[in-house]
Amino acid sequence: MPDYGHDLIFGSFIIPANAAPHEVVALAQESEAAGLDLATFQDHPYQSAFLDTWTLLSYVAARTERIRLSGNVINLPLRPPAVLARAAASLDLLSGGRFELGLGAGGFWDAIEAMGGRRLTPGQAVDALGEAIDIIRGIWDAGERSRFRVDGTYYRVEGAKRGPAPAHDIGIWLGAYKPKMLRLTGAKADGWLPSLPYIQSLDEIAEANATIDAAAVEAGREPAAIRRLFNVTGRFGQGGDRFLDGPPEQWAEQLAALTLEYGFSGYILMADDAATIRTFGEQVAPGVRELVARERAARVSGAGR
Amino acid sequence: MSVEHGHPLRFGVLLTPRDGERAGALAERARMSEELGYDLVSFRDVPGGLDPWTLLSWAAARTARVRLTTHARAHGAGADHPAVTARAAASLDLLTDGRVELVLDGADGTLSETVDVIRGVWAAAERSPLRFDGEHHRLTGAERGPAPAHNLPLWITATTGGAQALRVAGRKADGVLLVPATGDAPLAPDPGGVLLAPDPGGVPAGPGTGDGLARAAALIDEAATAAGRDPREIRRAARITGRFTPESEGFLTGPPRRWADDLLPLIRDHGLSTFILATDDPGTLRRFAVEVVPALRAARGEVAERTPASLFVRRHRREGIDYDAVPAALAGTAIEPGDAGFARVRSTYMRGGSPGLVLRPGTPEEVGQAVRFARTQPVKLSVRSGGHGISGRSTNHGGIVIDLSRLHAIEILDKAARRVRVEPGARWSDVAAALAPHGWALSSGDYGGVGVGGLATAGGIGWLVRQHGLTIDRLRAVDLVLADGTRVRADETEHAELFWGVRGAGANFGIVTSFEFEVDEVGDVGFAQLVLDVTDTAGFLERWGAAMEAAPRDLTSSVIIGRPSPGRPLIGQIMAVVNSGDARTIIDRLQPIAATAPLLDHSIQVQPYASVMHVPHRPHDGQGEPVTRAALADHLTPELAAAAGRLIGTGLTYFFQVRAVGGVASDVPPDATAYAGRSANFSLVAFGSSRRGLDAAWDELLPHFNGTYINFETDLRPERVHDAYPGPTLRRLRALKRRYDPDNVFRDNFNITPSDP
Ligand SMILES: Cc1cc2nc3c(=O)[nH]c(=O)nc-3n(C[C@H](O)[C@H](O)[C@H](O)COP(=O)(O)OP(=O)(O)OC[C@H]3O[C@@H](n4cnc5c(N)ncnc54)[C@H](O)[C@@H]3O)c2cc1C
């Protein structure tokens, strides 16, 4: 089973509720203080109870110093790719290279259409996402002198000025489950970002990894070029036998096993209180790092023997 | 000639992202502009440059006062959906507490529809989803909201020749931003010496007459009037550029005096009130701010600055309130039904409301002004702190609310004496959080969302009541605004009788603007939730009551019983706090109450008191009216327990709660404060859905009770006042009322009339 060998990152997944905007910002700051590497917010622009995720990300970026930020995941159907690319590069520049682009094809089509967005079938939406990734990378390619033109089925760009170029290579992470989307992830993305509640079994993860890896190879890429991240839910407490339901040490063991056997190198916890975020950052993250480092070292020396 | 419209003069900057420049440098210039006193910062959208909305959101987080405007990406190829734009703008407005303004480009035909969609999304007070069937935009039932934090001004950019945009602005916008027709070209003076945008296809301007600005103004005014608006609603702004030179060389090219001379006529004769200076040169930014702005302000002189309320706002006004007479200090933060923030302030935790005016004073002095104004208006007056009132009707229909949420400071006055000052708009969760770092706490109630004002003027039966008494027992002084708007301080020596009355009947005598408490040393506590089978309701209540009376004072608990459902055991929930972090003590204390009925489930946590009280802030959106009855009882006698069991059995109450009181609260003599029910070991409340049904059933229980605690009671019959305030207490309270509120201005909550009714 694969371990792609990436360094480990730990993050929070914070509900961007607009009822108490300053508490949302404070939780991102808590995440930074707890030593987490990443703070993320879901993006459902049709949801009136949420803050606009883009605005929030930009605001939070200016109120933090070290932590990386991402949408989890940005809703492409309501965020035109050329605008998104420029905004993402801008945020990366402003934040000193702290922005990553979690991106999704969209799923709640009734709500998207109610907002004035275009309804697509799930298959079309994946194709549209593929086009969008090309546009986003094209805009970021500011060194390229030619005017930028794309004549896609879903998106058209007519001679847009490219740029700005982001401060670092922004990772494009896709929330993917079905084969077509997984293949797109392998072919074009920098990361795979599924969520625990939507995953039925460990076998499903293994299969998804295999699909991504095959698509990567077919596109002439290393499977390790695609980081595997995981949105997880769980509970700290006395302990049960369910996944991520127990003391921090138990979490650490379970997550380390996922890294070593299923290739995940990023864990993003859905948590809306500071105490949970702190436990995750201060107790779980170092625990997983230590266990994984030990096992990786053992594997290397084992292989050398 | 069109003249001054009474808008405050404002000055802004337009900053331009430059190739190769460090991104942060731009945000730095935004901050510098704020420091220089500019009112507005905006960013220019340069192809291939930084995204203006991202930049604006970033700058918003790095500034504190300045307003922020940007062009929405709301039209053309790189457009956002206008509904997304609306939410983004509202979101930034919420994050910045109301510092955002939005500019829409007037360049194409979608403009008018875009304005409608954006306003439709912001109209969160409307309960129907947003449908819009336009030529350019189609929405098929989008959610509305969030409402921005303030009436977020929508500006439309136009050239003086852009008739279509000017007309849309006149009909629908809050402001027009006049820009040069050819991109970056500076606005130039026309032969008459008046600013005029180069106007390619337009009529050439003759000297002094028919110049571009006057034509633009006429178009705006005409469209506004035709739409039933007051043309003064629409603010006029211009984007300007210029150079400071030693000699006067031309329009906005010369020494500061020349600039002032050029701009003043635009203010005086053309009603422009906002100027956006497009420059990135720090020297120019500084000189304009330091030398031109003050000169213009001085030259303009005194102008009655009052932005007229928009047509929309005026249409939503209620009868009986003289809106134009609202004191100036309060007008800026007041919220009326047509205002953006109305959805967030109309209702309370328990009640739906639709007041005609919500005043939000920010200082005790402003509270005084609010009271003086409100008492002249022939409508209901409600006072609101945290909005969790049950007996206290802190909203109304068509009346005035004085909302104290902006008065929410918590400060330590004296560390050694553990003396703390708390303002009424703070929530008890905030108080707990602020005291925790000192190892202190103040017993208040069981729910951190409750406000300080309503609880600390009535009683305060909290998690530490048996060991540290009622909240009012820890009160040492108050500042309050009386019915005539004057302010007094009351404590054991000054206005001592008033201080006595405030502790139990405070809502009758004024508005408390500051409470001083002596708080207690409290660390970690044991917090337990026990779920029990209380099918034997009467037996359980009797046993739990006896266990609580026998318990050491560091234990406080309450019982909640829901509505029985046939064929299922009746579930009771005990919540308990043991004021100790020691596991042994906690278990010791809990055992007797856990043994009062079959235990189905339990959880026990040792945590800081502040964690028990923690609840996130949420705006209220209550609907309807709560139906409750409440009482105090000395003991849960077999007779009372049986009667309560029967009441629960009828299903007339869906939430029946008994809280332990007693302990230290009972050590205080009944005449020491206006809260007289000192002998009570228990406080009871029942929530129902039928006023008549609940009243009839509860009235049967009256013989078992001994008084009442006002804060849980919604029965309006006059007997309740006598239940809460027995003879001698009531006589003293009436005397106080005659002295401090003879006209009975404060009458919405357990009203003590100045004389016997
Ligand atoms: C969920 C919930 C839990 C509760 N738990 C407890 C509890 O454990 N213990 C307990 O004792 N009570 C409890 N209460 C009752 C609570 O104390 C009262 O409802 C109290 O009035 C709420 O205060 P507030 O400031 O939030 O209310 P508001 O609705 O803002 O005010 C209620 C009334 O208080 C008066 N008032 C408010 N502010 C002032 C002021 N500054 N000066 C003078 N008068 C003022 C006014 O008459 C007003 O109508 C609870 C209520 C709720 C809804």
Short mmCIF file of N, CA and C and ligand atoms in Angstrom, two decimals, chain B residues 349-350 383-390 392-394 404 424 444-447 450-455 457 460-462 506-507 510-512 515 659 709 711-712 748-749, ligand 1:
data_model
loop_
_atom_site.label_atom_id
_atom_site.label_comp_id
_atom_site.label_asym_id
_atom_site.label_seq_id
_atom_site.Cartn_x
_atom_site.Cartn_y
_atom_site.Cartn_z
N TYR B 349 -34.80 36.67 21.64
CA TYR B 349 -34.63 35.22 21.74
C TYR B 349 -35.97 34.49 21.77
N MET B 350 -36.93 35.08 22.47
CA MET B 350 -38.20 34.41 22.67
C MET B 350 -39.35 34.97 21.86
N VAL B 383 -36.97 48.20 26.58
CA VAL B 383 -35.55 48.30 26.89
C VAL B 383 -34.93 46.92 26.69
N ARG B 384 -33.82 46.88 25.98
CA ARG B 384 -33.21 45.59 25.67
C ARG B 384 -31.72 45.60 25.99
N SER B 385 -31.29 44.56 26.69
CA SER B 385 -29.85 44.37 26.91
C SER B 385 -29.40 43.17 26.09
N GLY B 386 -29.62 41.97 26.62
CA GLY B 386 -29.23 40.78 25.86
C GLY B 386 -30.35 40.16 25.06
N GLY B 387 -31.57 40.70 25.20
CA GLY B 387 -32.68 40.19 24.39
C GLY B 387 -33.19 38.81 24.78
N HIS B 388 -32.89 38.38 26.01
CA HIS B 388 -33.39 37.07 26.45
C HIS B 388 -34.58 37.21 27.39
N GLY B 389 -35.19 38.35 27.41
CA GLY B 389 -36.29 38.59 28.33
C GLY B 389 -37.44 37.62 28.12
N ILE B 390 -38.07 37.24 29.23
CA ILE B 390 -39.27 36.41 29.18
C ILE B 390 -40.41 37.27 29.70
N GLY B 392 -39.72 40.31 30.52
CA GLY B 392 -39.32 41.58 29.91
C GLY B 392 -39.53 41.53 28.42
N ARG B 393 -40.47 42.36 27.95
CA ARG B 393 -40.78 42.35 26.53
C ARG B 393 -39.87 43.34 25.84
N SER B 394 -38.73 42.89 25.45
CA SER B 394 -37.72 43.82 24.95
C SER B 394 -37.81 44.03 23.45
N LEU B 404 -29.27 48.20 24.24
CA LEU B 404 -28.03 48.56 24.92
C LEU B 404 -26.85 47.67 24.52
N PRO B 424 -24.51 46.67 30.62
CA PRO B 424 -25.71 45.83 30.49
C PRO B 424 -25.75 44.97 29.23
N SER B 444 -24.57 33.73 37.68
CA SER B 444 -25.57 34.53 36.96
C SER B 444 -26.78 33.70 36.63
N GLY B 445 -26.61 32.73 35.76
CA GLY B 445 -27.74 31.90 35.37
C GLY B 445 -27.16 30.64 34.79
N ASP B 446 -28.00 29.89 34.08
CA ASP B 446 -27.50 28.64 33.53
C ASP B 446 -27.18 28.74 32.06
N TYR B 447 -27.39 29.93 31.48
CA TYR B 447 -27.22 30.04 30.04
C TYR B 447 -26.41 31.29 29.71
N VAL B 450 -27.65 34.76 27.86
CA VAL B 450 -28.50 35.76 28.52
C VAL B 450 -27.70 37.04 28.77
N GLY B 451 -28.39 38.17 28.67
CA GLY B 451 -27.74 39.46 28.85
C GLY B 451 -27.63 39.85 30.31
N VAL B 452 -26.71 40.77 30.57
CA VAL B 452 -26.48 41.23 31.93
C VAL B 452 -27.65 42.08 32.42
N GLY B 453 -28.14 42.99 31.55
CA GLY B 453 -29.10 44.00 31.99
C GLY B 453 -30.38 43.45 32.59
N GLY B 454 -31.02 42.51 31.92
CA GLY B 454 -32.31 42.00 32.38
C GLY B 454 -32.17 41.10 33.60
N LEU B 455 -31.08 40.39 33.68
CA LEU B 455 -30.91 39.44 34.78
C LEU B 455 -30.48 40.14 36.06
N THR B 457 -30.93 43.06 37.09
CA THR B 457 -31.87 44.01 37.68
C THR B 457 -33.04 43.28 38.34
N GLY B 460 -31.23 36.68 39.35
CA GLY B 460 -30.05 35.95 38.89
C GLY B 460 -29.86 34.67 39.67
N ILE B 461 -30.58 33.64 39.23
CA ILE B 461 -30.47 32.33 39.87
C ILE B 461 -29.51 31.49 39.03
N GLY B 462 -28.31 31.32 39.52
CA GLY B 462 -27.28 30.73 38.68
C GLY B 462 -26.71 29.44 39.22
N GLY B 506 -35.49 46.44 39.11
CA GLY B 506 -34.74 47.50 38.44
C GLY B 506 -35.40 48.06 37.21
N ALA B 507 -36.09 47.20 36.46
CA ALA B 507 -36.65 47.65 35.19
C ALA B 507 -37.68 48.76 35.37
N GLY B 510 -35.45 52.75 35.80
CA GLY B 510 -34.53 53.40 34.89
C GLY B 510 -33.82 52.37 34.05
N ILE B 511 -32.78 52.85 33.39
CA ILE B 511 -31.97 51.94 32.58
C ILE B 511 -30.58 51.90 33.20
N VAL B 512 -30.21 50.74 33.66
CA VAL B 512 -28.88 50.63 34.26
C VAL B 512 -27.85 50.61 33.14
N PHE B 515 -22.96 48.17 35.95
CA PHE B 515 -23.12 47.41 37.20
C PHE B 515 -21.74 47.20 37.82
N ARG B 659 -35.46 24.78 39.56
CA ARG B 659 -34.06 25.07 39.89
C ARG B 659 -33.91 25.16 41.39
N TYR B 709 -40.41 34.64 41.11
CA TYR B 709 -39.24 35.33 40.55
C TYR B 709 -39.68 35.86 39.20
N ASN B 711 -38.45 36.92 36.49
CA ASN B 711 -37.79 36.75 35.20
C ASN B 711 -38.29 35.59 34.34
N PHE B 712 -39.13 34.71 34.89
CA PHE B 712 -39.63 33.61 34.07
C PHE B 712 -41.14 33.70 33.81
N ASP B 748 -42.95 48.21 31.10
CA ASP B 748 -43.22 47.01 30.30
C ASP B 748 -42.94 45.70 31.02
N ASN B 749 -42.41 45.76 32.25
CA ASN B 749 -41.94 44.53 32.88
C ASN B 749 -42.31 44.56 34.36
C1 LIG C 1 -32.58 30.61 27.67
C2 LIG C 1 -32.80 31.38 28.92
C3 LIG C 1 -32.19 30.95 30.08
C4 LIG C 1 -32.36 31.66 31.27
N1 LIG C 1 -31.74 31.22 32.40
C5 LIG C 1 -31.84 31.94 33.55
C6 LIG C 1 -31.20 31.52 34.73
O1 LIG C 1 -30.55 30.50 34.76
N2 LIG C 1 -31.33 32.29 35.83
C7 LIG C 1 -32.04 33.45 35.84
O2 LIG C 1 -32.08 34.12 36.87
N3 LIG C 1 -32.69 33.85 34.74
C8 LIG C 1 -32.62 33.12 33.60
N4 LIG C 1 -33.30 33.51 32.49
C9 LIG C 1 -34.17 34.69 32.58
C10 LIG C 1 -33.40 35.93 32.33
O3 LIG C 1 -32.71 36.31 33.48
C11 LIG C 1 -34.31 37.06 31.94
O4 LIG C 1 -35.07 36.68 30.83
C12 LIG C 1 -33.58 38.36 31.69
O5 LIG C 1 -34.51 39.41 31.65
C13 LIG C 1 -32.79 38.35 30.45
O6 LIG C 1 -31.95 39.45 30.38
P1 LIG C 1 -31.57 40.13 29.00
O7 LIG C 1 -30.79 41.33 29.27
O8 LIG C 1 -30.99 39.09 28.10
O9 LIG C 1 -33.02 40.42 28.49
P2 LIG C 1 -33.68 41.62 27.67
O10 LIG C 1 -34.72 40.96 26.86
O11 LIG C 1 -32.70 42.43 26.99
O12 LIG C 1 -34.37 42.45 28.80
C14 LIG C 1 -35.47 41.95 29.51
C15 LIG C 1 -36.06 43.04 30.34
O13 LIG C 1 -35.19 43.43 31.36
C16 LIG C 1 -35.26 44.83 31.56
N5 LIG C 1 -33.94 45.38 31.33
C17 LIG C 1 -33.05 44.96 30.40
N6 LIG C 1 -31.93 45.68 30.47
C18 LIG C 1 -32.10 46.58 31.46
C19 LIG C 1 -31.28 47.60 32.00
N7 LIG C 1 -30.05 47.83 31.54
N8 LIG C 1 -31.76 48.36 33.01
C20 LIG C 1 -33.00 48.13 33.49
N9 LIG C 1 -33.81 47.17 33.01
C21 LIG C 1 -33.38 46.40 32.00
C22 LIG C 1 -36.29 45.35 30.64
O14 LIG C 1 -37.54 45.42 31.30
C23 LIG C 1 -36.36 44.28 29.58
O15 LIG C 1 -37.61 44.20 28.96
C24 LIG C 1 -33.16 32.82 31.29
C25 LIG C 1 -33.78 33.24 30.12
C26 LIG C 1 -33.62 32.53 28.96
C27 LIG C 1 -34.30 33.00 27.71
#
